[in-house]
Short mmCIF file of C-alpha atoms and ligand atoms in Angstrom, two decimals:
data_model
loop_
_atom_site.label_atom_id
_atom_site.label_comp_id
_atom_site.label_asym_id
_atom_site.label_seq_id
_atom_site.Cartn_x
_atom_site.Cartn_y
_atom_site.Cartn_z
CA MET A 286 142.48 90.50 89.00
CA ASN A 287 144.51 88.92 86.24
CA LYS A 288 142.95 86.87 83.46
CA GLN A 289 143.28 83.54 85.28
CA GLU A 290 141.73 84.92 88.47
CA LEU A 291 138.85 86.30 86.42
CA TRP A 292 138.22 82.93 84.80
CA ASP A 293 138.35 81.28 88.24
CA LYS A 294 135.73 83.71 89.45
CA PHE A 295 133.65 83.06 86.32
CA GLY A 296 133.87 79.33 87.00
CA LYS A 297 132.71 79.83 90.58
CA THR A 298 129.80 82.03 89.46
CA PHE A 299 128.53 79.98 86.52
CA ARG A 300 128.49 76.34 85.61
CA ASP A 301 130.94 75.46 82.82
CA TYR A 302 129.00 74.20 79.83
CA ASP A 303 132.00 73.42 77.68
CA LEU A 304 130.59 75.74 74.99
CA GLU A 305 132.15 78.66 73.07
CA SER A 306 133.72 81.23 75.43
CA GLY A 307 135.94 84.28 75.24
CA ALA A 308 137.39 87.32 77.03
CA TYR A 309 137.03 90.84 75.62
CA LYS A 310 137.95 94.42 76.45
CA ALA A 311 136.62 97.86 75.51
CA PRO A 312 138.02 101.23 76.67
CA GLY A 313 136.54 104.51 77.83
CA ARG A 314 137.47 107.65 75.92
CA VAL A 315 138.46 111.23 76.28
CA ASN A 316 137.46 113.68 73.59
CA LEU A 317 140.41 115.89 72.65
CA ILE A 318 138.28 118.35 70.70
CA GLY A 319 134.95 118.49 68.85
CA GLU A 320 132.25 118.72 71.53
CA HIS A 321 128.53 118.55 70.79
CA THR A 322 129.32 118.30 67.10
CA ASP A 323 128.66 114.58 66.55
CA TYR A 324 124.86 114.87 66.47
CA ASN A 325 125.23 117.84 64.12
CA ASP A 326 126.88 115.69 61.43
CA GLY A 327 130.17 117.33 62.36
CA PHE A 328 133.73 116.35 63.31
CA VAL A 329 135.13 114.99 66.56
CA MET A 330 138.62 113.97 67.63
CA PRO A 331 138.58 111.59 70.60
CA MET A 332 141.12 109.01 71.77
CA ALA A 333 140.56 105.76 73.64
CA ILE A 334 142.04 105.81 77.16
CA GLU A 335 143.95 103.16 79.04
CA LYS A 336 140.96 102.46 81.27
CA GLU A 337 138.76 99.63 80.19
CA ILE A 338 135.99 97.17 80.87
CA THR A 339 136.90 93.49 80.67
CA MET A 340 134.17 90.94 79.96
CA LEU A 341 134.22 87.15 80.12
CA ALA A 342 131.51 85.30 78.24
CA GLN A 343 130.26 81.81 77.53
CA LEU A 344 127.31 80.36 75.65
CA ARG A 345 124.63 78.35 77.51
CA PRO A 346 122.54 75.53 76.13
CA ASP A 347 119.22 77.33 76.90
CA LYS A 348 117.63 80.75 76.27
CA LYS A 349 118.66 82.35 79.56
CA ILE A 350 121.08 85.22 79.84
CA LYS A 351 122.89 85.93 83.07
CA PHE A 352 125.03 88.96 83.79
CA TYR A 353 127.40 89.28 86.72
CA SER A 354 128.83 92.70 87.58
CA LEU A 355 131.92 92.02 89.66
CA ASP A 356 132.21 95.63 90.75
CA TYR A 357 128.62 95.81 92.04
CA ASP A 358 128.71 92.15 93.05
CA GLN A 359 125.28 91.70 91.45
CA LEU A 360 124.02 88.76 89.44
CA VAL A 361 120.92 89.19 87.28
CA GLU A 362 119.05 86.89 84.94
CA TYR A 363 116.75 87.60 82.00
CA ASP A 364 114.92 85.77 79.30
CA LEU A 365 116.26 86.39 75.80
CA GLU A 366 112.77 86.33 74.36
CA ASN A 367 111.47 88.96 76.73
CA LEU A 368 113.89 91.81 77.30
CA GLU A 369 112.44 94.69 79.28
CA TYR A 370 113.96 97.75 80.91
CA ASP A 371 115.08 96.92 84.45
CA GLU A 372 114.40 99.83 86.82
CA GLU A 373 116.25 98.16 89.65
CA ASN A 374 119.52 97.12 88.05
CA VAL A 375 120.07 100.08 85.80
CA TRP A 376 123.51 98.90 84.65
CA ALA A 377 121.98 95.77 83.12
CA ASN A 378 120.05 97.85 80.58
CA TYR A 379 123.24 98.71 78.68
CA LEU A 380 123.82 95.01 78.08
CA MET A 381 120.17 94.22 77.35
CA GLY A 382 119.94 97.13 74.92
CA VAL A 383 122.83 95.73 72.89
CA ILE A 384 121.37 92.23 72.89
CA ASP A 385 118.02 93.63 71.83
CA GLU A 386 119.65 95.43 68.88
CA ILE A 387 121.51 92.27 67.83
CA GLN A 388 118.21 90.40 67.84
CA LYS A 389 116.66 93.18 65.78
CA LEU A 390 119.20 92.37 63.06
CA GLY A 391 117.30 89.12 62.71
CA GLU A 392 119.95 87.06 64.49
CA SER A 393 118.69 84.21 66.61
CA LEU A 394 120.69 84.03 69.83
CA GLN A 395 121.12 81.25 72.32
CA GLY A 396 121.62 81.85 76.04
CA PHE A 397 124.92 83.02 77.53
CA ASN A 398 126.65 84.15 80.71
CA LEU A 399 128.55 87.43 80.95
CA MET A 400 130.80 88.64 83.76
CA PHE A 401 132.51 92.03 83.71
CA THR A 402 134.68 94.41 85.69
CA GLY A 403 136.24 97.75 84.83
CA ASN A 404 138.18 100.80 85.91
CA VAL A 405 136.56 103.49 83.74
CA PRO A 406 135.28 106.08 86.25
CA GLN A 407 131.49 106.20 86.08
CA GLY A 408 129.40 109.33 85.61
CA SER A 409 132.55 111.29 84.79
CA GLY A 410 132.13 111.86 81.08
CA LEU A 411 134.69 109.19 80.13
CA SER A 412 132.06 106.96 78.50
CA SER A 413 131.95 103.96 80.81
CA SER A 414 128.50 103.20 79.39
CA ALA A 415 129.74 103.17 75.79
CA ALA A 416 132.59 100.86 76.85
CA LEU A 417 130.06 98.50 78.44
CA GLU A 418 127.86 98.53 75.35
CA VAL A 419 130.74 97.94 72.99
CA VAL A 420 132.32 95.13 75.01
CA THR A 421 128.92 93.45 75.21
CA ALA A 422 128.39 93.79 71.45
CA LEU A 423 131.83 92.32 70.78
CA ALA A 424 131.35 89.42 73.20
CA VAL A 425 127.85 88.45 72.09
CA THR A 426 128.54 88.67 68.35
CA ASP A 427 131.81 86.78 68.70
CA LEU A 428 130.26 83.95 70.74
CA HIS A 429 127.60 83.55 68.06
CA LYS A 430 130.03 84.04 65.15
CA ILE A 431 128.02 86.98 63.85
CA LYS A 432 130.04 89.08 61.38
CA ILE A 433 129.71 92.81 61.92
CA ASP A 434 132.31 95.46 61.09
CA GLY A 435 133.62 98.07 63.51
CA VAL A 436 131.49 101.00 62.37
CA GLU A 437 128.33 98.84 62.25
CA MET A 438 129.05 97.64 65.77
CA ALA A 439 129.50 101.21 67.01
CA LEU A 440 126.20 102.20 65.40
CA LEU A 441 124.49 99.20 66.96
CA ALA A 442 125.81 100.15 70.41
CA GLN A 443 124.61 103.72 69.87
CA ARG A 444 121.13 102.45 68.95
CA ALA A 445 121.14 100.39 72.16
CA GLU A 446 121.69 103.58 74.15
CA ASN A 447 119.13 105.57 72.11
CA ASN A 448 116.39 102.94 72.08
CA PHE A 449 116.73 100.82 75.22
CA VAL A 450 118.55 103.06 77.70
CA GLY A 451 116.74 106.12 76.34
CA VAL A 452 119.66 108.57 76.00
CA GLN A 453 119.80 110.42 72.66
CA CYS A 454 123.62 110.38 72.41
CA GLY A 455 125.55 110.78 69.16
CA ILE A 456 127.99 108.27 67.69
CA MET A 457 131.32 109.46 69.12
CA ASP A 458 131.65 107.43 72.31
CA GLN A 459 130.77 104.01 70.94
CA TYR A 460 132.79 104.68 67.81
CA ILE A 461 136.05 105.48 69.57
CA SER A 462 135.57 102.68 72.10
CA ARG A 463 135.27 100.24 69.22
CA LEU A 464 137.84 101.69 66.78
CA GLY A 465 140.43 103.54 68.89
CA LYS A 466 144.11 102.96 68.06
CA LYS A 467 147.13 103.01 70.34
CA ASP A 468 149.17 106.23 69.97
CA HIS A 469 146.47 107.84 67.82
CA ALA A 470 143.49 110.12 68.09
CA LEU A 471 140.71 109.53 65.55
CA LEU A 472 139.28 112.32 63.43
CA ILE A 473 135.74 111.07 62.89
CA ASP A 474 133.44 112.52 60.29
CA CYS A 475 130.06 111.95 61.92
CA ARG A 476 128.22 112.43 58.63
CA THR A 477 129.96 109.73 56.60
CA ASN A 478 131.16 107.75 59.66
CA ASP A 479 134.64 107.58 58.13
CA TYR A 480 137.70 108.24 60.22
CA GLU A 481 141.33 109.23 59.84
CA LEU A 482 144.04 108.24 62.28
CA VAL A 483 145.88 111.22 63.73
CA PRO A 484 149.23 110.22 65.26
CA PHE A 485 149.53 111.35 68.86
CA LYS A 486 152.80 110.04 70.09
CA ASN A 487 154.51 113.22 70.95
CA GLU A 488 157.63 112.61 73.00
CA ASN A 489 157.24 115.92 74.79
CA TYR A 490 153.54 116.11 75.64
CA GLN A 491 151.11 114.12 77.73
CA ILE A 492 147.32 114.02 77.95
CA VAL A 493 146.20 114.51 81.54
CA ILE A 494 142.55 114.14 82.57
CA CYS A 495 141.21 115.96 85.63
CA ASN A 496 137.99 114.67 87.16
CA SER A 497 136.06 117.49 88.84
CA LYS A 498 134.13 114.84 90.79
CA VAL A 499 130.98 116.80 90.05
CA GLU A 500 128.35 114.31 88.89
CA ARG A 501 126.84 115.34 85.60
CA GLY A 502 123.44 116.17 87.04
CA LEU A 503 121.37 118.00 84.46
CA VAL A 504 123.03 116.31 81.59
CA ASP A 505 120.16 114.37 79.95
CA SER A 506 117.54 117.11 79.86
CA GLU A 507 120.03 119.83 78.90
CA TYR A 508 121.52 117.55 76.25
CA ASN A 509 118.17 117.06 74.57
CA GLN A 510 117.46 120.77 74.83
CA ARG A 511 120.74 121.60 73.03
CA ARG A 512 119.86 119.12 70.30
CA SER A 513 116.52 120.77 69.77
CA GLU A 514 118.07 124.26 69.68
CA CYS A 515 120.48 123.01 66.99
CA ASN A 516 117.51 121.69 65.01
CA GLN A 517 115.81 125.07 65.27
CA ALA A 518 118.94 126.67 63.84
CA VAL A 519 119.03 124.17 60.96
CA GLU A 520 115.39 124.87 60.08
CA PHE A 521 116.09 128.59 60.12
CA PHE A 522 119.14 128.38 57.85
CA ALA A 523 117.44 125.95 55.48
CA GLU A 524 114.61 128.43 55.03
CA LYS A 525 116.73 131.57 54.78
CA GLU A 526 119.73 130.33 52.87
CA ASP A 527 119.49 126.98 51.18
CA GLY A 528 116.97 124.15 51.34
CA ASN A 529 119.83 121.66 51.11
CA ILE A 530 121.05 122.51 54.59
CA THR A 531 120.23 119.46 56.72
CA ALA A 532 122.64 119.93 59.63
CA LEU A 533 124.83 122.64 61.17
CA ARG A 534 127.68 120.90 59.37
CA ASP A 535 126.41 122.59 56.20
CA VAL A 536 126.54 126.13 57.58
CA GLU A 537 129.49 128.57 57.40
CA LEU A 538 130.47 130.72 60.36
CA GLU A 539 129.92 133.86 58.25
CA THR A 540 126.33 132.82 57.66
CA VAL A 541 125.71 132.31 61.37
CA ILE A 542 127.10 135.75 62.13
CA LYS A 543 125.10 137.36 59.31
CA TYR A 544 121.82 136.31 60.95
CA LYS A 545 122.76 137.13 64.52
CA ASN A 546 119.98 139.67 64.92
CA GLN A 547 117.28 137.48 63.44
CA LEU A 548 117.95 134.44 65.59
CA ALA A 549 116.89 133.97 69.19
CA GLU A 550 119.98 134.60 71.31
CA ASN A 551 120.27 131.03 72.59
CA VAL A 552 119.86 129.55 69.08
CA TYR A 553 122.49 131.91 67.70
CA LYS A 554 124.95 130.96 70.43
CA ARG A 555 124.42 127.22 69.96
CA ALA A 556 124.94 127.50 66.20
CA HIS A 557 128.01 129.67 66.70
CA HIS A 558 129.54 127.05 68.96
CA VAL A 559 128.89 124.07 66.70
CA VAL A 560 130.03 125.74 63.50
CA SER A 561 133.17 127.22 65.04
CA GLU A 562 133.94 123.96 66.87
CA ASN A 563 133.93 122.04 63.58
CA GLU A 564 136.52 124.51 62.27
CA ARG A 565 138.60 124.00 65.41
CA VAL A 566 138.59 120.22 65.00
CA LEU A 567 139.90 120.44 61.45
CA ALA A 568 142.50 123.01 62.49
CA SER A 569 143.53 120.74 65.39
CA LYS A 570 144.14 117.84 63.07
CA LYS A 571 146.44 120.03 60.97
CA ALA A 572 148.21 121.31 64.07
CA LEU A 573 148.83 117.78 65.37
CA GLU A 574 150.12 116.64 62.01
CA ALA A 575 152.49 119.60 61.94
CA ASP A 576 153.53 118.86 65.54
CA ASP A 577 152.36 122.35 66.46
CA MET A 578 151.26 121.65 70.03
CA GLN A 579 151.04 125.31 70.91
CA LYS A 580 148.42 125.81 68.24
CA PHE A 581 146.53 122.68 69.27
CA GLY A 582 146.53 123.86 72.89
CA ASP A 583 145.16 127.28 71.89
CA LEU A 584 142.33 125.55 70.04
CA MET A 585 141.52 123.53 73.16
CA TYR A 586 141.22 126.70 75.26
CA ALA A 587 139.08 128.31 72.54
CA SER A 588 136.84 125.22 72.51
CA HIS A 589 136.30 125.51 76.24
CA LYS A 590 135.41 129.18 76.04
CA SER A 591 132.87 128.44 73.34
CA LEU A 592 131.36 125.52 75.31
CA SER A 593 131.17 127.60 78.44
CA GLU A 594 129.88 130.87 76.98
CA ASP A 595 127.99 129.90 73.81
CA TYR A 596 126.88 126.32 74.31
CA GLU A 597 126.51 126.83 78.08
CA VAL A 598 127.29 123.26 79.09
CA SER A 599 130.20 123.90 81.45
CA CYS A 600 129.87 124.47 85.18
CA LYS A 601 131.73 126.41 87.86
CA GLU A 602 134.07 123.55 88.74
CA LEU A 603 135.04 122.77 85.14
CA ASP A 604 135.74 126.46 84.52
CA ILE A 605 137.90 126.51 87.65
CA LEU A 606 139.89 123.49 86.44
CA VAL A 607 140.50 125.10 83.05
CA ASN A 608 141.50 128.42 84.62
CA LEU A 609 143.88 126.67 87.01
CA ALA A 610 145.42 124.79 84.08
CA ALA A 611 145.96 128.10 82.30
CA GLU A 612 147.58 129.54 85.42
CA GLU A 613 149.88 126.54 85.52
CA GLY A 614 150.87 127.42 81.97
CA VAL A 615 149.78 124.15 80.36
CA GLU A 616 149.47 124.19 76.58
CA GLY A 617 145.74 123.46 76.39
CA ALA A 618 142.74 122.60 78.58
CA ARG A 619 139.01 122.17 78.05
CA MET A 620 135.99 120.36 79.41
CA THR A 621 135.41 117.03 77.69
CA GLY A 622 132.20 115.07 77.10
CA ALA A 623 128.64 116.27 77.49
CA GLY A 624 129.43 118.76 80.29
CA PHE A 625 127.77 119.93 83.54
CA GLY A 626 130.51 118.14 85.46
CA GLY A 627 132.83 115.28 84.67
CA CYS A 628 136.36 115.89 83.41
CA THR A 629 138.71 118.31 81.73
CA VAL A 630 141.36 117.20 79.25
CA ASN A 631 144.77 118.88 79.42
CA LEU A 632 147.75 118.99 77.12
CA VAL A 633 150.81 119.15 79.38
CA LYS A 634 154.56 119.16 78.71
CA LYS A 635 155.88 115.82 79.93
CA ALA A 636 158.48 117.46 82.13
CA LYS A 637 155.75 119.43 83.91
CA VAL A 638 153.22 116.64 84.51
CA ASP A 639 154.16 115.90 88.13
CA ASP A 640 154.05 119.55 89.19
CA PHE A 641 150.82 120.09 87.29
CA VAL A 642 149.07 117.18 88.97
CA LYS A 643 150.18 118.23 92.41
CA ASN A 644 149.35 121.90 91.98
CA ILE A 645 146.00 121.53 90.30
CA LYS A 646 144.78 119.11 92.97
CA GLU A 647 145.85 121.46 95.76
CA LYS A 648 144.42 124.58 94.20
CA TYR A 649 141.16 122.93 93.14
CA LYS A 650 140.69 121.64 96.68
CA ALA A 651 141.38 125.08 98.09
CA GLU A 652 138.84 126.73 95.78
CA THR A 653 136.05 124.16 95.83
CA GLY A 654 136.65 121.86 98.79
CA ILE A 655 136.60 118.91 96.36
CA GLU A 656 139.38 116.32 95.88
CA ALA A 657 139.89 116.03 92.13
CA GLU A 658 141.10 112.78 90.63
CA VAL A 659 143.75 112.93 87.93
CA TYR A 660 144.46 110.28 85.27
CA VAL A 661 147.47 110.31 82.97
CA SER A 662 146.68 108.36 79.82
CA ASN A 663 148.19 107.71 76.42
CA PRO A 664 145.87 106.92 73.52
CA GLY A 665 144.98 103.24 73.86
CA ASP A 666 143.50 100.57 71.60
CA GLY A 667 139.80 100.12 70.93
CA ALA A 668 137.76 97.01 71.73
CA ARG A 669 139.36 93.61 71.17
CA LYS A 670 139.21 89.94 71.98
CA LEU A 671 141.95 88.80 74.34
C1 GLA B 743 128.11 112.65 75.10
C2 GLA B 743 127.47 111.91 73.95
C3 GLA B 743 128.30 112.06 72.68
C4 GLA B 743 128.60 113.53 72.40
C5 GLA B 743 129.13 114.23 73.63
C6 GLA B 743 129.29 115.72 73.46
O1 GLA B 743 129.33 112.07 75.43
O2 GLA B 743 127.34 110.54 74.26
O3 GLA B 743 127.63 111.45 71.60
O4 GLA B 743 127.47 114.18 71.90
O5 GLA B 743 128.30 114.01 74.76
O6 GLA B 743 130.28 115.99 72.52
#
């Protein structure tokens, strides 16, 4: 639907109150490198993708809030003064969580109607939930003329997911959905929440995303388990080495290796992944700046190996996709996002993209019986008002 058709639909769904209204967009993301480092105060390097959620919004003269999901064709209504988790319409909690966090800032909101639709694949590790949170935050603050900067908005959306939805995610997904830039990846320092733009407009290479179509089953419980193993490692290093160590960000790879025999095997492997992954992110930034795509690709493969063997968050299908990419001779490939299913991200020579897409789909189908989906995306812009 184009913008006019969307507004027509909005007009048919809700009464027009002749109050402040607007249309907004927020994208999904793919993480190029830096996995499971954000909640360890580390570095990540995601880009926004050209798949987005579009939201139309208008104030109401009362205290009601109504959400219409075009894609589910579901209309729900809540009371601003009494926001509670909705077991039935799970999608609505992402919006309510954001609204709840805005109210927690001490802002008094009036009622409003929201309608949204999107093409970010769900449950695929491309952060459709972060896109929904961010677009809601942008719409609701803009309607009410609440001033909040990009990083603050990302943090607010993250708190919505942590507190209302109940997923202990880090900051990466909401951050890149809010602050992504066309033709750039962002190197985000998840300790200071600063970022640097890393140009990614290589004439010769293309980012290609392969969706394994495996739903990320175990992801929440395993995610929390990894977080707690990282905390165990931090406590250990703080005691043995330096009381100032507060996150794996503060630990050198040498130190991790030095204590290999004193750490439980799983804790050692988790720490080894996080600390080496931080190094790979910084090396990737340098490689991209030097236009050394070969080097960047090697770092992507190394990241996957570490995620699969040390962090143990890959799965059979993701490993197959990465191996097939290597067989096809692409520069780099790795799983992206939390893991246990979802997508791989691939760095492919432009001239080879068509062959790659065709071959990897065929071979993946032959090995797993599953039809993969493939998306070719350039780095897109973050959230914005239309
Ligand atoms: C999920 C979380 C992010 C990040 C990644 C793993 O996408 O939402 O905060 O931790 O997993 O890198």
